[in-house]
Tab-separated table of C-alpha atoms and ligand atoms in Angstrom:
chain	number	residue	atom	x	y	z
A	1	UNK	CA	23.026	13.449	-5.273
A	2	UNK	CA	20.744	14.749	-7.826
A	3	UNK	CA	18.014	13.477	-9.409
A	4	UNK	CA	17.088	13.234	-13.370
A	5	UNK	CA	14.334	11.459	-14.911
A	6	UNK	CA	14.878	8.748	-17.525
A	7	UNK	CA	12.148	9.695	-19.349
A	8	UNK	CA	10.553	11.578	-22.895
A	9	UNK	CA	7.229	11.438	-21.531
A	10	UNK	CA	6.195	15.182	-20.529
A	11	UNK	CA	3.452	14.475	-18.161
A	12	UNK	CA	5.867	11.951	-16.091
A	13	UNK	CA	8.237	14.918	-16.195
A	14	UNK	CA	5.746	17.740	-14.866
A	15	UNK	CA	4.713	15.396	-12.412
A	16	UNK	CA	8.373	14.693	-11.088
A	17	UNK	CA	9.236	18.335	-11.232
A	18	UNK	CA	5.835	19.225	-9.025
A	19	UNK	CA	7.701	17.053	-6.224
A	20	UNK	CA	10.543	19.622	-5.832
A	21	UNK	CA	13.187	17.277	-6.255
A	22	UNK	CA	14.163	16.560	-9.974
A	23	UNK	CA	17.642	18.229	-11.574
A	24	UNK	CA	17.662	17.352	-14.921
A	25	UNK	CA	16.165	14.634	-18.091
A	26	UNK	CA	17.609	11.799	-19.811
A	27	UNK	CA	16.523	10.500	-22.850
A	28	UNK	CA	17.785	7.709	-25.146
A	29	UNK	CA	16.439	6.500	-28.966
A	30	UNK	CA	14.118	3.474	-27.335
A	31	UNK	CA	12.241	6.604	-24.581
A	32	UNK	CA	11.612	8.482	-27.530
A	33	UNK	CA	10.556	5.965	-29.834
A	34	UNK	CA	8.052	4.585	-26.817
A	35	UNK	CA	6.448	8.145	-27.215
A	36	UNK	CA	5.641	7.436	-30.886
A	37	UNK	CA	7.566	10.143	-31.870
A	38	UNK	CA	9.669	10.308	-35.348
A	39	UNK	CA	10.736	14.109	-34.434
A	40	UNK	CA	12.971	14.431	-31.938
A	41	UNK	CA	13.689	17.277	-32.130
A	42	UNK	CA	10.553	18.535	-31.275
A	43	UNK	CA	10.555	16.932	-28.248
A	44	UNK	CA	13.639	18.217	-26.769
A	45	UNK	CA	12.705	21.623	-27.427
A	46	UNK	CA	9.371	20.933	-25.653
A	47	UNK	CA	11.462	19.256	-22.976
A	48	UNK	CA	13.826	21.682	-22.196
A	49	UNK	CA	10.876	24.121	-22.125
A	50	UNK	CA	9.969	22.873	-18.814
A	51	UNK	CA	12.589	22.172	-16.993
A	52	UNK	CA	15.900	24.225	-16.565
A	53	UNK	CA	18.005	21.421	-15.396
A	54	UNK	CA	20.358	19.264	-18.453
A	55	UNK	CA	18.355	17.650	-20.738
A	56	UNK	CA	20.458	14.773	-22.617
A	57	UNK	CA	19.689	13.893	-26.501
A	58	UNK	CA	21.121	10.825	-27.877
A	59	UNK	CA	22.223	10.776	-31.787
A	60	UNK	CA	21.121	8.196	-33.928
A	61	UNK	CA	24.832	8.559	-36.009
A	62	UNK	CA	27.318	6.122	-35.824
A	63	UNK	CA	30.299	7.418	-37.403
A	64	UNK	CA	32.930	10.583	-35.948
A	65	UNK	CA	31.588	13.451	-38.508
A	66	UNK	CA	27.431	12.664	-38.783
A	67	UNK	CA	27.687	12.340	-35.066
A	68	UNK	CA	29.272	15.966	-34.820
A	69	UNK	CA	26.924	17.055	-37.650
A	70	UNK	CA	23.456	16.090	-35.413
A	71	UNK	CA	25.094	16.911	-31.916
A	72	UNK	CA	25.637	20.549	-33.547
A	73	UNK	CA	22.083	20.143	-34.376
A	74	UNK	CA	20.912	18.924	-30.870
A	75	UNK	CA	23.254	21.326	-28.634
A	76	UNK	CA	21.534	23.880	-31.057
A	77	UNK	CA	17.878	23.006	-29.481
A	78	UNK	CA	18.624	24.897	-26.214
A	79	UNK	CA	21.628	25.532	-23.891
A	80	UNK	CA	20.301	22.952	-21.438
A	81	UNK	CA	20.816	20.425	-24.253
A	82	UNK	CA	23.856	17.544	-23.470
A	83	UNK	CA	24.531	15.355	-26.200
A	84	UNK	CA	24.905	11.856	-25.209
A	85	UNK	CA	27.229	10.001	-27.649
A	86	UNK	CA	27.929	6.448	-27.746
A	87	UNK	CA	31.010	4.841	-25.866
A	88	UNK	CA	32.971	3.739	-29.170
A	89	UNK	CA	35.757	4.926	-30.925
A	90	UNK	CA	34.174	7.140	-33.181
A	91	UNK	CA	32.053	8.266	-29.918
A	92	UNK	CA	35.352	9.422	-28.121
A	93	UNK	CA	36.679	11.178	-31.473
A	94	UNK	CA	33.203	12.668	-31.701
A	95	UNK	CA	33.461	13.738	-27.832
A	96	UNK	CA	37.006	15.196	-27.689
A	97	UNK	CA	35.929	17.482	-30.513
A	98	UNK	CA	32.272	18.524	-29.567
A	99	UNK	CA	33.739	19.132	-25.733
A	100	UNK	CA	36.621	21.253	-26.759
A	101	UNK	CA	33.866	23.562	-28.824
A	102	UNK	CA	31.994	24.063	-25.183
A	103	UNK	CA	29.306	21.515	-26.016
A	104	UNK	CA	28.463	19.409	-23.148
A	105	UNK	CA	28.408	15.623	-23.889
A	106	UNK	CA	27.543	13.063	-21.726
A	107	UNK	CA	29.235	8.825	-22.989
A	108	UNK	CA	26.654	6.344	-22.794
A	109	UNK	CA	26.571	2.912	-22.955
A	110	UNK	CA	29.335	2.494	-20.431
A	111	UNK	CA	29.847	-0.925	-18.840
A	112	UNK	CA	33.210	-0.710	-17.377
A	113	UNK	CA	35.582	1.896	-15.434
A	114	UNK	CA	38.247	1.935	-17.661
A	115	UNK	CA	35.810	3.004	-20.866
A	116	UNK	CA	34.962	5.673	-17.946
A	117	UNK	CA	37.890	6.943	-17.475
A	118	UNK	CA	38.399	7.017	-21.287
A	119	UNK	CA	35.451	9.559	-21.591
A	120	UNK	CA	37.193	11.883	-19.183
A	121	UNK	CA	40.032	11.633	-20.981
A	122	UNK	CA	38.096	12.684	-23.979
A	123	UNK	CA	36.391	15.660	-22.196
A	124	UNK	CA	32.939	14.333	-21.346
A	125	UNK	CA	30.849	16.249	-18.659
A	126	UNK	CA	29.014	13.085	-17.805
A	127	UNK	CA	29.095	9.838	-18.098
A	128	UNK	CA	26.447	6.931	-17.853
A	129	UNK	CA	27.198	3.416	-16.227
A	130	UNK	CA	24.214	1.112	-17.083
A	131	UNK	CA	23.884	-0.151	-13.739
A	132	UNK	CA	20.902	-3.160	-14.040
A	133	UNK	CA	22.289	-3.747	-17.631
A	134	UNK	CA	25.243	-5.323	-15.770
A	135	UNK	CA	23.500	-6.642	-12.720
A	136	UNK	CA	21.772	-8.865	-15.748
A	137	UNK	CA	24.478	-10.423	-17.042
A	138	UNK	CA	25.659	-10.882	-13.090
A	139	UNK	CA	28.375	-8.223	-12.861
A	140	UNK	CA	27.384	-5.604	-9.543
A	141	UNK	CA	26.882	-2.529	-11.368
A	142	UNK	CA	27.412	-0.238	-8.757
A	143	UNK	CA	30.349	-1.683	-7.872
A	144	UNK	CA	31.727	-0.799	-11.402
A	145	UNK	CA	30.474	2.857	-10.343
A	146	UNK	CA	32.544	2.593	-7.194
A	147	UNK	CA	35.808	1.660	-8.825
A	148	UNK	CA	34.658	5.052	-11.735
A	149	UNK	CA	34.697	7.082	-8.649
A	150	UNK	CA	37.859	6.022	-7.373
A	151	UNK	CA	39.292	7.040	-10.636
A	152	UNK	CA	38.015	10.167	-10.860
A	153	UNK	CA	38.836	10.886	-7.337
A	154	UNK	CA	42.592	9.558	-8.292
A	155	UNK	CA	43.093	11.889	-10.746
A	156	UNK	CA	40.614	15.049	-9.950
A	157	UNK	CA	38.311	14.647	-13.187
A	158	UNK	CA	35.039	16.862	-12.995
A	159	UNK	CA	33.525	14.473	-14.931
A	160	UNK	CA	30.201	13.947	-13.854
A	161	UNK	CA	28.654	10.329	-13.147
A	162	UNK	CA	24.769	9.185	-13.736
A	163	UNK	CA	23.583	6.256	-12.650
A	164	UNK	CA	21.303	4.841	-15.413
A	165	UNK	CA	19.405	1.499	-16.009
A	166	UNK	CA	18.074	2.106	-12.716
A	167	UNK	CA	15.194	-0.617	-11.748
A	168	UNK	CA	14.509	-0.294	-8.580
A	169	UNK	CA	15.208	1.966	-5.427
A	170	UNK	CA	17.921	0.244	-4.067
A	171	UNK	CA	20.492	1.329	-7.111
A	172	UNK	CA	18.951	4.912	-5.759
A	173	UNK	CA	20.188	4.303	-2.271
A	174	UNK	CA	23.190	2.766	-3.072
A	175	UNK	CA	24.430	5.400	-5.743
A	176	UNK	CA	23.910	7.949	-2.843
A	177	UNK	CA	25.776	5.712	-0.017
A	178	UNK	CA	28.686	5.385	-2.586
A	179	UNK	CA	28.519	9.619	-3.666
A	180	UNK	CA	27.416	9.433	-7.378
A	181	UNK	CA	26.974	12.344	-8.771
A	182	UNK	CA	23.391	11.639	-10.597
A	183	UNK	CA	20.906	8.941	-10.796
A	184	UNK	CA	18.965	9.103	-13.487
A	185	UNK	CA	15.680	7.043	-12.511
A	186	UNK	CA	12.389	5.888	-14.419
A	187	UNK	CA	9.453	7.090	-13.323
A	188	UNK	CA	8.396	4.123	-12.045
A	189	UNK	CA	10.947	3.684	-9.819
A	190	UNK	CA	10.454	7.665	-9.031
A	191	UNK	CA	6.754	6.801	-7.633
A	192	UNK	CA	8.354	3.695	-5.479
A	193	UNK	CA	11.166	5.933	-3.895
A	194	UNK	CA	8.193	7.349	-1.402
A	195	UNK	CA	6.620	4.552	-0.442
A	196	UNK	CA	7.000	2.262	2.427
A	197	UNK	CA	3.817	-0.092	3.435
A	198	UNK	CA	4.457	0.247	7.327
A	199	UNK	CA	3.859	4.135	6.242
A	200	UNK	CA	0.803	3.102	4.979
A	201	UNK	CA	0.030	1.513	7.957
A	202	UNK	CA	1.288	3.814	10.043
A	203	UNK	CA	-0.595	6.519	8.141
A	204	UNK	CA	-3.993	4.522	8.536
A	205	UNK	CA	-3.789	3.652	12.039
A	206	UNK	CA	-3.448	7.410	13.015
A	207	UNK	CA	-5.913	7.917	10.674
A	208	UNK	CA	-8.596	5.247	12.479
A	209	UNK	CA	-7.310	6.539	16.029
A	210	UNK	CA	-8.823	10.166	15.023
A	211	UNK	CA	-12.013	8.621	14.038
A	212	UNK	CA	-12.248	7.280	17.211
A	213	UNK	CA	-12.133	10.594	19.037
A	214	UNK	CA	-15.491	12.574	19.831
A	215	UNK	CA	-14.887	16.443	19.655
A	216	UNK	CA	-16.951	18.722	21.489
A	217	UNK	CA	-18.521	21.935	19.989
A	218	UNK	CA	-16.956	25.063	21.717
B	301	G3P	O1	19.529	5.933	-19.360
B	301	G3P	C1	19.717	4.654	-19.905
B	301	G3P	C2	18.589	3.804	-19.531
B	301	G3P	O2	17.412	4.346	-20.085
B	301	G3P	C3	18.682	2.389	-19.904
B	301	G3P	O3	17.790	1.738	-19.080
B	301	G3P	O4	16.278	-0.017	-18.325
B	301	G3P	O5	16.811	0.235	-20.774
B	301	G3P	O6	18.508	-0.655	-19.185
B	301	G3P	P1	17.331	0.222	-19.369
């Protein structure tokens, strides 16, 4: 499974990328305005400046041509740029079109498997199941990304899935049990992925043991 950060934050992505284990960046309108930033434009360039893995940019349009217009804009930026595009009508319009021209796109917002499947249909690279939107409202997220991959296996799209709204790192483990393609994680969650206390433990008993030891001088 690989790993992208759900992040516009370029510190939290140098410091995932030191760790040897991150594939690619997600960003959404809410990441980027939490930066402070009214460009983003600037950021994705600055983004995909650092790491060669896909970097996905969201448009702000909501309607079939402006979208089009500012994912031409966006796929412009870099070729590690995907444009993520709304899962609406006008989204899947806006997809078909942009994916035919060779420009990647992933569908956001996606809540259920059969506005999955519609993306694929549409030509989308990736896709993006909200997975603790849904556990929220009580629906098992990752169970909608089960029935996704059953689809995709049923019919041989190369659509790729990302896990997103990831809180915590059990959707990590479970996205990997069930073969997802991508989890896209917060860096929060990245930190907690390491951690275990009975390492901790484990780490400071051997540590106290050590201590305990007198070494001779040879
Ligand atoms: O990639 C989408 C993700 O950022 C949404 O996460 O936590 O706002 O539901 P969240």
């Amino acid at each position: 499974m690989k790993f992208f950060i759900d992040t516009a934050n370029l510190e939290e992505i140098k410091e995932a990328a030191s760790y040897g284990f991150l594939d690619g960046v997600t960003t959404n309108p809410s990441l980027i305005a939490k930066e402070g930033l009214s460009d983003q434009n600037k950021r994705i360039k600055a983004i995909c400046e650092l790491t060669p893995g896909p970097v996905s940019a969201e448009v702000l349009a909501c309607e079939t041509e402006p979208m089009i217009k500012e994912a031409r804009q966006l796929a412009a930026i870099a070729s590690n740029v995907v444009v993520k595009i709304p899962m609406t009508m006008s989204g899947l319009q806006a997809c078909s079109i942009l994916s035919g021209d060779g420009i990647k796109v992933n569908v956001t917002l996606v809540f259920t498997s059969i506005q999955a499947l519609l993306a694929a249909k549409a030509g989308a690279s990736y896709v993006s199941p909200f997975v603790g939107r849904l556990d929220d409202i009580g629906v098992d997220g990752l169970n909608v990304v089960e029935e996704i991959l059953g689809i995709y296996d049923n019919y041989e799209f190369i659509t790729e899935i990302i896990v997103a709204s990831v809180r915590h790192p059990q959707h990590v483990a479970r996205a990997a049990l069930i073969g997802a393609d991508i989890c896209t994680i917060p860096f929060s969650v990245i930190k907690r992925l390491a951690s275990h206390p009975l390492t901790d433990d484990g780490l400071a008993k051997f540590m106290a043991d050590h201590g305990k030891v007198k070494f001779s001088s040879h």
